[in-house]
PDB file of C-alpha atoms in Angstrom:
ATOM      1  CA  UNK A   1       0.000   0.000   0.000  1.00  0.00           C
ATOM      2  CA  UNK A   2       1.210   3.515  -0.641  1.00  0.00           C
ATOM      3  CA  UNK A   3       0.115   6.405   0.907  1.00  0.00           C
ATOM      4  CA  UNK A   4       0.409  10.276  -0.307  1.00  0.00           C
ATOM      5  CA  UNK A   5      -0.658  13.761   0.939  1.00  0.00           C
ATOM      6  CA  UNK A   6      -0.990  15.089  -1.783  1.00  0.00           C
ATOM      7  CA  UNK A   7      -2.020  18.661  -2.669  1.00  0.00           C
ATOM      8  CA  UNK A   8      -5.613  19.445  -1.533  1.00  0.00           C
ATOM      9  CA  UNK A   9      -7.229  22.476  -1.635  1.00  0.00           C
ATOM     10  CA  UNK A  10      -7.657  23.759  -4.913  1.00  0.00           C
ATOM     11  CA  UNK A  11     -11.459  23.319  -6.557  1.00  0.00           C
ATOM     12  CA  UNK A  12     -12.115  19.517  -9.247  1.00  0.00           C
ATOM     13  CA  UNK A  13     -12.789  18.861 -12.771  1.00  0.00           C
ATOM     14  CA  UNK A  14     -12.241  16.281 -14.859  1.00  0.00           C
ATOM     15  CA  UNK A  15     -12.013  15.701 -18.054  1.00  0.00           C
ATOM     16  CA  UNK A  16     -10.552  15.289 -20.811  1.00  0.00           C
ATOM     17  CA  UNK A  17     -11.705  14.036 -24.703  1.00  0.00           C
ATOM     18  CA  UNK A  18     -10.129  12.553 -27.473  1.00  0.00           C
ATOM     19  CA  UNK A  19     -10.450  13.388 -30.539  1.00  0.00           C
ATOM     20  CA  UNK A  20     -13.089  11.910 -33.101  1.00  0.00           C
ATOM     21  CA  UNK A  21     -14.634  10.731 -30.357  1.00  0.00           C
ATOM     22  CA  UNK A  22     -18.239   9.212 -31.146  1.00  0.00           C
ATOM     23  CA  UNK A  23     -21.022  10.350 -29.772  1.00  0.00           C
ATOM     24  CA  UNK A  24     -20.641   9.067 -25.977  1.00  0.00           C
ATOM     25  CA  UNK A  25     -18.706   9.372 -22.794  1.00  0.00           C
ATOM     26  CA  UNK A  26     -15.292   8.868 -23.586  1.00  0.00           C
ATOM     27  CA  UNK A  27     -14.571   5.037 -22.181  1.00  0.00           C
ATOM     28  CA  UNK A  28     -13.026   4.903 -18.448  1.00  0.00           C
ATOM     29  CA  UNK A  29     -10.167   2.963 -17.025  1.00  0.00           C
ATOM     30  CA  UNK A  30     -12.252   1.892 -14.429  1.00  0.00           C
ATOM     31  CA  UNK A  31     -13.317  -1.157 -17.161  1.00  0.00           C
ATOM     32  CA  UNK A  32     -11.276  -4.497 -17.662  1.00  0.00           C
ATOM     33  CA  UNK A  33      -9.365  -4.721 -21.032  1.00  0.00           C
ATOM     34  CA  UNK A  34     -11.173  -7.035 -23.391  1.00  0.00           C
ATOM     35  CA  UNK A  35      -7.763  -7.122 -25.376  1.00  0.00           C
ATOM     36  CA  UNK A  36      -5.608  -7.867 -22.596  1.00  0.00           C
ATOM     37  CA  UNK A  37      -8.046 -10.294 -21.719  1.00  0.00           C
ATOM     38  CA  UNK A  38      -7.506 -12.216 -24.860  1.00  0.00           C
ATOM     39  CA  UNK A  39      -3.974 -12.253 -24.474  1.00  0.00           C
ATOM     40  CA  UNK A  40      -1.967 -15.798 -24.357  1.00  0.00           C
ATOM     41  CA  UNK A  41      -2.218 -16.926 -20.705  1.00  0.00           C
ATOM     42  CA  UNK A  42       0.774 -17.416 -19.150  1.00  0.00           C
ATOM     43  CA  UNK A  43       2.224 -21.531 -18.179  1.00  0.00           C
ATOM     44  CA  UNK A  44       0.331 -22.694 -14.577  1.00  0.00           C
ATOM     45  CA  UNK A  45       4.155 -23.010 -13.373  1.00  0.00           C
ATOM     46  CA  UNK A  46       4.487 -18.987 -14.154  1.00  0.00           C
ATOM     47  CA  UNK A  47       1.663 -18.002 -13.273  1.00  0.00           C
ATOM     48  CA  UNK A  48       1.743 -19.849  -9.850  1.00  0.00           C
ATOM     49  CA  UNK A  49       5.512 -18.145  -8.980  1.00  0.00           C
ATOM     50  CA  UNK A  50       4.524 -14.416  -9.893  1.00  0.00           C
ATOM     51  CA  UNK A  51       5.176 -11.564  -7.062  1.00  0.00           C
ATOM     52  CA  UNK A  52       2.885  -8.807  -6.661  1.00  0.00           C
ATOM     53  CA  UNK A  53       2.595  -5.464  -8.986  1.00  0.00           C
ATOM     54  CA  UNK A  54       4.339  -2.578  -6.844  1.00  0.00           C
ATOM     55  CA  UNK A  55       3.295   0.980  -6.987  1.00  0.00           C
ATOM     56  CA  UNK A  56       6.624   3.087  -7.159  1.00  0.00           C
ATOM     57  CA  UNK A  57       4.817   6.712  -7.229  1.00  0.00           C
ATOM     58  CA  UNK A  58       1.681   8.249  -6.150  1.00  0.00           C
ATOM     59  CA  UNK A  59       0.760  12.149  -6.558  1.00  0.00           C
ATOM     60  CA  UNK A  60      -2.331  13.781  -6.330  1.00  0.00           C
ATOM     61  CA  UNK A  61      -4.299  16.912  -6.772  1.00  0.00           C
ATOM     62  CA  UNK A  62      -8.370  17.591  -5.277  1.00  0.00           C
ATOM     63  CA  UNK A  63     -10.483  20.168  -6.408  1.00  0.00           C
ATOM     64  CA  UNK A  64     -13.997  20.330  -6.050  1.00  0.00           C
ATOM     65  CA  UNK A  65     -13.487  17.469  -3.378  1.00  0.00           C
ATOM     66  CA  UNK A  66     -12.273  15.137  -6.577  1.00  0.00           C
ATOM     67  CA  UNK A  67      -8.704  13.840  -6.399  1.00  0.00           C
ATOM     68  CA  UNK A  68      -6.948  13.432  -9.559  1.00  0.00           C
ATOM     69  CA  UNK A  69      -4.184  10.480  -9.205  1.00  0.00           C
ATOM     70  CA  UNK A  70      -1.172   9.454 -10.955  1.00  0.00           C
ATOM     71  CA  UNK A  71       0.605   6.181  -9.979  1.00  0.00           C
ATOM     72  CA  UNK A  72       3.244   3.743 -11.435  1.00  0.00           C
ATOM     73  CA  UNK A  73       2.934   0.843 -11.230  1.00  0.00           C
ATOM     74  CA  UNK A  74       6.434  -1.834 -12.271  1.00  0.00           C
ATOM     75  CA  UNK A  75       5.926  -5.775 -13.214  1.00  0.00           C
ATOM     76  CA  UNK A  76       8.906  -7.302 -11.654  1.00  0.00           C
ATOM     77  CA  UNK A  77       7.745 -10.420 -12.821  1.00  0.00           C
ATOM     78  CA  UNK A  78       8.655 -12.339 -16.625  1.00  0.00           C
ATOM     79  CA  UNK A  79       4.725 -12.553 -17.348  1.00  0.00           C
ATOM     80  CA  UNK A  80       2.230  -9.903 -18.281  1.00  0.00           C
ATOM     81  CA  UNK A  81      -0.421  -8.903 -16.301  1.00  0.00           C
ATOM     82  CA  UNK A  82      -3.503  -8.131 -17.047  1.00  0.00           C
ATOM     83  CA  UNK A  83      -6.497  -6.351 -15.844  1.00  0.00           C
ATOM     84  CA  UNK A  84      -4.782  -5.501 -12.318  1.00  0.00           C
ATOM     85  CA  UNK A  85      -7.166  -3.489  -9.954  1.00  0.00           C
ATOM     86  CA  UNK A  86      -5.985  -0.400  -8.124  1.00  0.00           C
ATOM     87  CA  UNK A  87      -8.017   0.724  -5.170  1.00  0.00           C
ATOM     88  CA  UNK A  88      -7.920   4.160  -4.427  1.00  0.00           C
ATOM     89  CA  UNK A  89      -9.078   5.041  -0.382  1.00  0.00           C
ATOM     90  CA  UNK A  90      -9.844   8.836   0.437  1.00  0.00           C
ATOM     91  CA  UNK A  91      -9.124   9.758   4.266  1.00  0.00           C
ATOM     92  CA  UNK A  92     -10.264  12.675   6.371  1.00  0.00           C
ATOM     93  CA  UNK A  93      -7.646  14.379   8.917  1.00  0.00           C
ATOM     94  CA  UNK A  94      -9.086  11.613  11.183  1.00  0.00           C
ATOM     95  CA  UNK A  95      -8.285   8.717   8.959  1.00  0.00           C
ATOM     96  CA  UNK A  96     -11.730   7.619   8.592  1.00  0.00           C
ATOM     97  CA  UNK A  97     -11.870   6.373   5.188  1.00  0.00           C
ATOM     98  CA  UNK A  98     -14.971   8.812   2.692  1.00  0.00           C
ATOM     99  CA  UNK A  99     -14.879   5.867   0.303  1.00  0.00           C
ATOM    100  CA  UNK A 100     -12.762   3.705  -1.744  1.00  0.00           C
ATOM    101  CA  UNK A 101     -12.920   3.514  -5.589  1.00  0.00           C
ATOM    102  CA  UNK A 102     -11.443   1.005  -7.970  1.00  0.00           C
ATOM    103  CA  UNK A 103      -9.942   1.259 -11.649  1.00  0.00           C
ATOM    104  CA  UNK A 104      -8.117  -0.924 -13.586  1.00  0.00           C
ATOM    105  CA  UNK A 105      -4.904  -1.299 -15.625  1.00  0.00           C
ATOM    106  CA  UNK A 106      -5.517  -3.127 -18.891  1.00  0.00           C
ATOM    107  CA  UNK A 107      -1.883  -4.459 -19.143  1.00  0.00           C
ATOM    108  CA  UNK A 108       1.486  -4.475 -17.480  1.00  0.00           C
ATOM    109  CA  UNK A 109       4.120  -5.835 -19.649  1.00  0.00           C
ATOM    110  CA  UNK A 110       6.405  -8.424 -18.206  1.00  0.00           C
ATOM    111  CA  UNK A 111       9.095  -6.391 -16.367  1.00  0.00           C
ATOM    112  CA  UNK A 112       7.726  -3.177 -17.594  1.00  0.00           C
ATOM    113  CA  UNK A 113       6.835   0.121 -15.214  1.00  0.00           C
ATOM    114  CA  UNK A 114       3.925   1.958 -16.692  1.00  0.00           C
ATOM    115  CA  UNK A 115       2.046   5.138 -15.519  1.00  0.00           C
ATOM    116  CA  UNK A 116      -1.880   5.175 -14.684  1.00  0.00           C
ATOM    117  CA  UNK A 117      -4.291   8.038 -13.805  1.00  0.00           C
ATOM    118  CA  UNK A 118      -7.462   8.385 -11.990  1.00  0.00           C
ATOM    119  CA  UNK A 119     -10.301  10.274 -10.649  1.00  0.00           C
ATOM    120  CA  UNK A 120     -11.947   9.056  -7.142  1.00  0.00           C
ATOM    121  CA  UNK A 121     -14.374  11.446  -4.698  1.00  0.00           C
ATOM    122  CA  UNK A 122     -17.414  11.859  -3.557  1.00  0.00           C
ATOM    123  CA  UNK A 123     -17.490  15.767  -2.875  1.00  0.00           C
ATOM    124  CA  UNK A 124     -14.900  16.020   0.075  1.00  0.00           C
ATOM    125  CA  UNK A 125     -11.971  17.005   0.284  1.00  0.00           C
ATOM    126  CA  UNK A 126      -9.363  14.771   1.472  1.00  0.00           C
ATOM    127  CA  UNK A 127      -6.346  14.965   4.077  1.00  0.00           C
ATOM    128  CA  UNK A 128      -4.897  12.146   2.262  1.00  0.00           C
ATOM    129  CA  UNK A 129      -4.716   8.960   0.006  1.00  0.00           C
ATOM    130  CA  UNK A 130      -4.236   5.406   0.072  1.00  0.00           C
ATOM    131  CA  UNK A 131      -3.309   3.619  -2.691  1.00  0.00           C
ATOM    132  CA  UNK A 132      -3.052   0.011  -2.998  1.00  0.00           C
ATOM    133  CA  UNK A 133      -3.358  -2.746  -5.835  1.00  0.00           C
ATOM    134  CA  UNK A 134      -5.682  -5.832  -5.668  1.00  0.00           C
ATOM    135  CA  UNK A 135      -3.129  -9.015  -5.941  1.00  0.00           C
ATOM    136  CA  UNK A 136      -5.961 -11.173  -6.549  1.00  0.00           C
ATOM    137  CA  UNK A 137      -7.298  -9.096  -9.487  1.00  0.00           C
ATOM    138  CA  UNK A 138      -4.776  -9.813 -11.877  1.00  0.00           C
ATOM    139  CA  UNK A 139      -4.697 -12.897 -14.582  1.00  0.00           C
ATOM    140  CA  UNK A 140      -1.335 -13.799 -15.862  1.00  0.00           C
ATOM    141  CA  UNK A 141      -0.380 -13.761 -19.396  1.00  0.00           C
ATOM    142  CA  UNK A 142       2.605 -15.016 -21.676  1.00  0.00           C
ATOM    143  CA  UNK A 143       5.700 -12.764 -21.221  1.00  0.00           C
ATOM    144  CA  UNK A 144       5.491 -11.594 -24.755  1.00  0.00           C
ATOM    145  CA  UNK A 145       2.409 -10.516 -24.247  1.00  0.00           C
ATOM    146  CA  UNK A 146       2.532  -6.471 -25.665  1.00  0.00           C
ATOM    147  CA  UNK A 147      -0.186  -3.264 -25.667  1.00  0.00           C
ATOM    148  CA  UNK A 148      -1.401  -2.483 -29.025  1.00  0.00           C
ATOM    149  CA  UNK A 149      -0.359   0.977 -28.963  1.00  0.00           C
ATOM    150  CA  UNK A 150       2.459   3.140 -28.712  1.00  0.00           C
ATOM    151  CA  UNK A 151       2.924   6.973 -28.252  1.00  0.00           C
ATOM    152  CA  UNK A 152       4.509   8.895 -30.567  1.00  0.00           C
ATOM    153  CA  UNK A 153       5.312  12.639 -30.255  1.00  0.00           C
ATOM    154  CA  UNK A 154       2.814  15.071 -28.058  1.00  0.00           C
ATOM    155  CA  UNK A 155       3.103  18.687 -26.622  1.00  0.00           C
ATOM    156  CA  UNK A 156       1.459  20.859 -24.396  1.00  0.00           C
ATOM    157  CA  UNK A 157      -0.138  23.990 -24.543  1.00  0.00           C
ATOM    158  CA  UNK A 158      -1.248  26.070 -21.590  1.00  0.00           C
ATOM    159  CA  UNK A 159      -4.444  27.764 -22.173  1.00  0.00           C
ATOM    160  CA  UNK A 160      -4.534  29.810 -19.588  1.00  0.00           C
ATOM    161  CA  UNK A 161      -6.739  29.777 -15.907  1.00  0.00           C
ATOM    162  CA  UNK A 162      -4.735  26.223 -15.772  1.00  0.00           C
ATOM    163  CA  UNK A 163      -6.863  24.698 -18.138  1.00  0.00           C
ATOM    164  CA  UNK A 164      -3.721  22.729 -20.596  1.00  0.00           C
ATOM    165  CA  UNK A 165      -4.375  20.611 -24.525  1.00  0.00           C
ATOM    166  CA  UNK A 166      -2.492  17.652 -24.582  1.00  0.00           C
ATOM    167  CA  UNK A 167      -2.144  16.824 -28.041  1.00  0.00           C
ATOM    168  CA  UNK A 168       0.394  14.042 -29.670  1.00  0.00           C
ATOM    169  CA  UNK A 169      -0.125  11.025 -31.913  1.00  0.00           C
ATOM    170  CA  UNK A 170      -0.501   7.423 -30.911  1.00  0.00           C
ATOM    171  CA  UNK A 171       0.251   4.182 -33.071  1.00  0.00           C
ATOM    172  CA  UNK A 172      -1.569   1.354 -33.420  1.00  0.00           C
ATOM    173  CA  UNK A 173       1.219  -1.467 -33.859  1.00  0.00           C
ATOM    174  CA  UNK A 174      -1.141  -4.060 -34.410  1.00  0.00           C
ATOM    175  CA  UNK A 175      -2.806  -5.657 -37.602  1.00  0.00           C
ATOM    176  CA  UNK A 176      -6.189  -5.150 -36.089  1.00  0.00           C
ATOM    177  CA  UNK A 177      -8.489  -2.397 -35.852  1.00  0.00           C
ATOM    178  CA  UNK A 178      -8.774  -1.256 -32.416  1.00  0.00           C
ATOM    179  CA  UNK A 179     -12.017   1.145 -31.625  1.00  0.00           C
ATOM    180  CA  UNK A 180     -11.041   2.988 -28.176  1.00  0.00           C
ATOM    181  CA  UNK A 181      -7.007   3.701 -26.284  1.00  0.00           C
ATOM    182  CA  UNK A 182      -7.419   4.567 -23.254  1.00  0.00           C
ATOM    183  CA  UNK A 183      -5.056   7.322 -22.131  1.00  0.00           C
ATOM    184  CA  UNK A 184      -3.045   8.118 -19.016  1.00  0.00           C
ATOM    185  CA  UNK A 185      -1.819  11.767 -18.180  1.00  0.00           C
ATOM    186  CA  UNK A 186       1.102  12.152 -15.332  1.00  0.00           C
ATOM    187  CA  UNK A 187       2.040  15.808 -14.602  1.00  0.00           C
ATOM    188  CA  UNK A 188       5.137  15.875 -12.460  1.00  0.00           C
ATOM    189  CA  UNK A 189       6.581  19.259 -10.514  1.00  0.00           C
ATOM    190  CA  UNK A 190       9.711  20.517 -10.650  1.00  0.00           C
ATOM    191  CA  UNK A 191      11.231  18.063  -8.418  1.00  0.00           C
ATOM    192  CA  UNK A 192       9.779  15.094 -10.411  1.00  0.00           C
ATOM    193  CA  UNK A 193       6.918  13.649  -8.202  1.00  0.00           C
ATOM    194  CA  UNK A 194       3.437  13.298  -9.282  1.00  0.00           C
ATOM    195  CA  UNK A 195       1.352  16.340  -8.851  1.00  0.00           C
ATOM    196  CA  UNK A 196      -1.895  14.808 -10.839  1.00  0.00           C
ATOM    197  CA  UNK A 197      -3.137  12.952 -13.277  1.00  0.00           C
ATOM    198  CA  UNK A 198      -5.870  12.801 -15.415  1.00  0.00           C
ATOM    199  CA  UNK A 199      -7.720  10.411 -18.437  1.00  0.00           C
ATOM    200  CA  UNK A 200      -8.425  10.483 -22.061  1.00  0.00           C
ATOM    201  CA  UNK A 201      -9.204   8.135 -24.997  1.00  0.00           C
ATOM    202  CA  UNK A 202      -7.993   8.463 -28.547  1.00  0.00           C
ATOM    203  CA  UNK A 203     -10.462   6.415 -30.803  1.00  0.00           C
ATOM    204  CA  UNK A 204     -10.879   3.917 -34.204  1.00  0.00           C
ATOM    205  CA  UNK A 205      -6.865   3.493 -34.612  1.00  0.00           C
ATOM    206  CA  UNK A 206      -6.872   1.552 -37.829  1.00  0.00           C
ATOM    207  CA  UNK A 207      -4.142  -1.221 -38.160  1.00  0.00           C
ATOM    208  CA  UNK A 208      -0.378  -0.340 -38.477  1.00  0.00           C
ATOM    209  CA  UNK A 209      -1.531   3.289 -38.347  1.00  0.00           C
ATOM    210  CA  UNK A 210      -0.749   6.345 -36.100  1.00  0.00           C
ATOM    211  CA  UNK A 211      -3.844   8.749 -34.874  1.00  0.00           C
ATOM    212  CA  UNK A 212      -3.551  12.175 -33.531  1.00  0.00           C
ATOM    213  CA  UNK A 213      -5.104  12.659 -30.412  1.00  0.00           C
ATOM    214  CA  UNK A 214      -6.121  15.391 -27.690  1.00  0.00           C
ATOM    215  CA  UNK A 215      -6.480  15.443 -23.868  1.00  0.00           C
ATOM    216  CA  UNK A 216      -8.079  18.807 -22.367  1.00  0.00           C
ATOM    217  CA  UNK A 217      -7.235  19.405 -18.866  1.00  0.00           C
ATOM    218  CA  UNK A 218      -9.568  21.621 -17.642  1.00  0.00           C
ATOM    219  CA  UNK A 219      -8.501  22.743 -14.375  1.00  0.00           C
ATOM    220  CA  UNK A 220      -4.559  21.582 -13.350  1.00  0.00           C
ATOM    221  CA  UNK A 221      -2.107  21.993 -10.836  1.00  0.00           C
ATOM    222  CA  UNK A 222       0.860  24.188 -11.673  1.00  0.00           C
ATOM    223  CA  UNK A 223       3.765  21.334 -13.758  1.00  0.00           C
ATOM    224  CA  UNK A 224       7.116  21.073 -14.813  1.00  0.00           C
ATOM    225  CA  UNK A 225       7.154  18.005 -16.722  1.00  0.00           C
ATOM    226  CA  UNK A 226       3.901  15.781 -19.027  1.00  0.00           C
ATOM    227  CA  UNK A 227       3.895  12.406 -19.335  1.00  0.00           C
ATOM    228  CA  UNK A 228       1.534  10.035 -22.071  1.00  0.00           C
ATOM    229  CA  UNK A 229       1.050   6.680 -21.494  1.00  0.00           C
ATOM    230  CA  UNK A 230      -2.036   4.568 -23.627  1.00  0.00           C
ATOM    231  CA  UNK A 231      -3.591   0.943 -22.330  1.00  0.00           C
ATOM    232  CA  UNK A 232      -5.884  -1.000 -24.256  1.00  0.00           C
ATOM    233  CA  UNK A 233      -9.842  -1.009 -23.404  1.00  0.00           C
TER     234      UNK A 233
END
């Protein structure tokens, strides 16, 4: 389990949208990965000697009594994991716990660290956050098992009242149409840590082909550094 204060404090907003996006909520990482579900499953003799995922880093940043999380999250293992289930806990200067909400990481590549964002709240502002993965959630798959998609190039552009475009282009490495990418945003201060993090989706990535895309932040903490990361829904 991993715990961080965090920055509290400032008002909450969500959100962020991909581009061509049809005409619906853009799809959350809270769902399991039907493509990493499909994946090879790794040997019973693998499978039965894997070690836990470990969250490395944690940051976060409430507004509106909404926390916006960034974790990562490294595979020390020679199998893939898939569909791993982070639990998120909200606590009050107290420690009594306003709620606990779930997501989940469509893949972690055999020894691989990725980065994962969030949004968990119910209104109140928290003194601080527990984060913690499910070990049970997880189902094992072949080491070679890879995500469909890769990022390319991106940039940032502050549009002033901290509201920030991320925009960049992801690649669909596979020979198969995928429909939705779901997107991971990791702003980091000027130190390095985690200061938020925040979800989009890029959308109907034809095979072998790369797809701009565009994640609105809304409402953001000050940031030194942006980092992109894509999973598979």
């Amino acid at each position: 389990m991993a715990t961080d204060e965090g920055t509290a404090g400032f008002p909450s907003t969500p959100s962020s949208q991909g581009t061509d996006a049809p005409e619906q909520s853009p799809s959350s990482p809270s769902g399991a990965s039907a493509f990493a579900a499909n994946l090879p499953d790794a040997d019973a003799a693998d499978a039965v000697s894997v070690q836990p995922l470990i969250i490395e880093e944690t940051g976060w940043w409430a507004k509106d009594g909404y926390v916006h999380y960034g974790i990562t999250v490294r595979n020390p293992n020679n199998v893939a994991a898939a569909n791993a289930v982070v639990q998120v806990t909200l606590l009050d200067a107290q420690g009594t716990a306003q709620g606990t909400w779930e997501s989940t990481i469509g893949l972690v590549e055999a020894q691989q660290t990725v980065g994962f964002a969030g949004e968990a709240g119910n209104g109140l502002v928290p003194d601080r956050v527990e984060f913690a993965m499910d070990d049970n959630s997880a189902t094992w798959k072949d080491g070679s098992s890879t995500s469909p998609f890769a990022i390319g190039t991106f940039s940032e552009e502050d549009k002033l009242y901290f509201r920030y475009e991320i925009t960049g282009q992801i690649t669909n490495a596979t020979d198969a149409y995928e429909s939705t990418a779901n997107l991971s945003v990791l702003l980091r201060d000027d130190e390095g840590r985690i200061a938020a993090g925040y979800t989009g989706s890029a959308y109907r990535i034809k095979a072998q082909r790369t797809k701009d895309f565009l994640v609105t932040l809304h409402s953001a903490p000050d940031h030194a550094k942006v980092e992109v990361y894509a999973q598979p829904a």
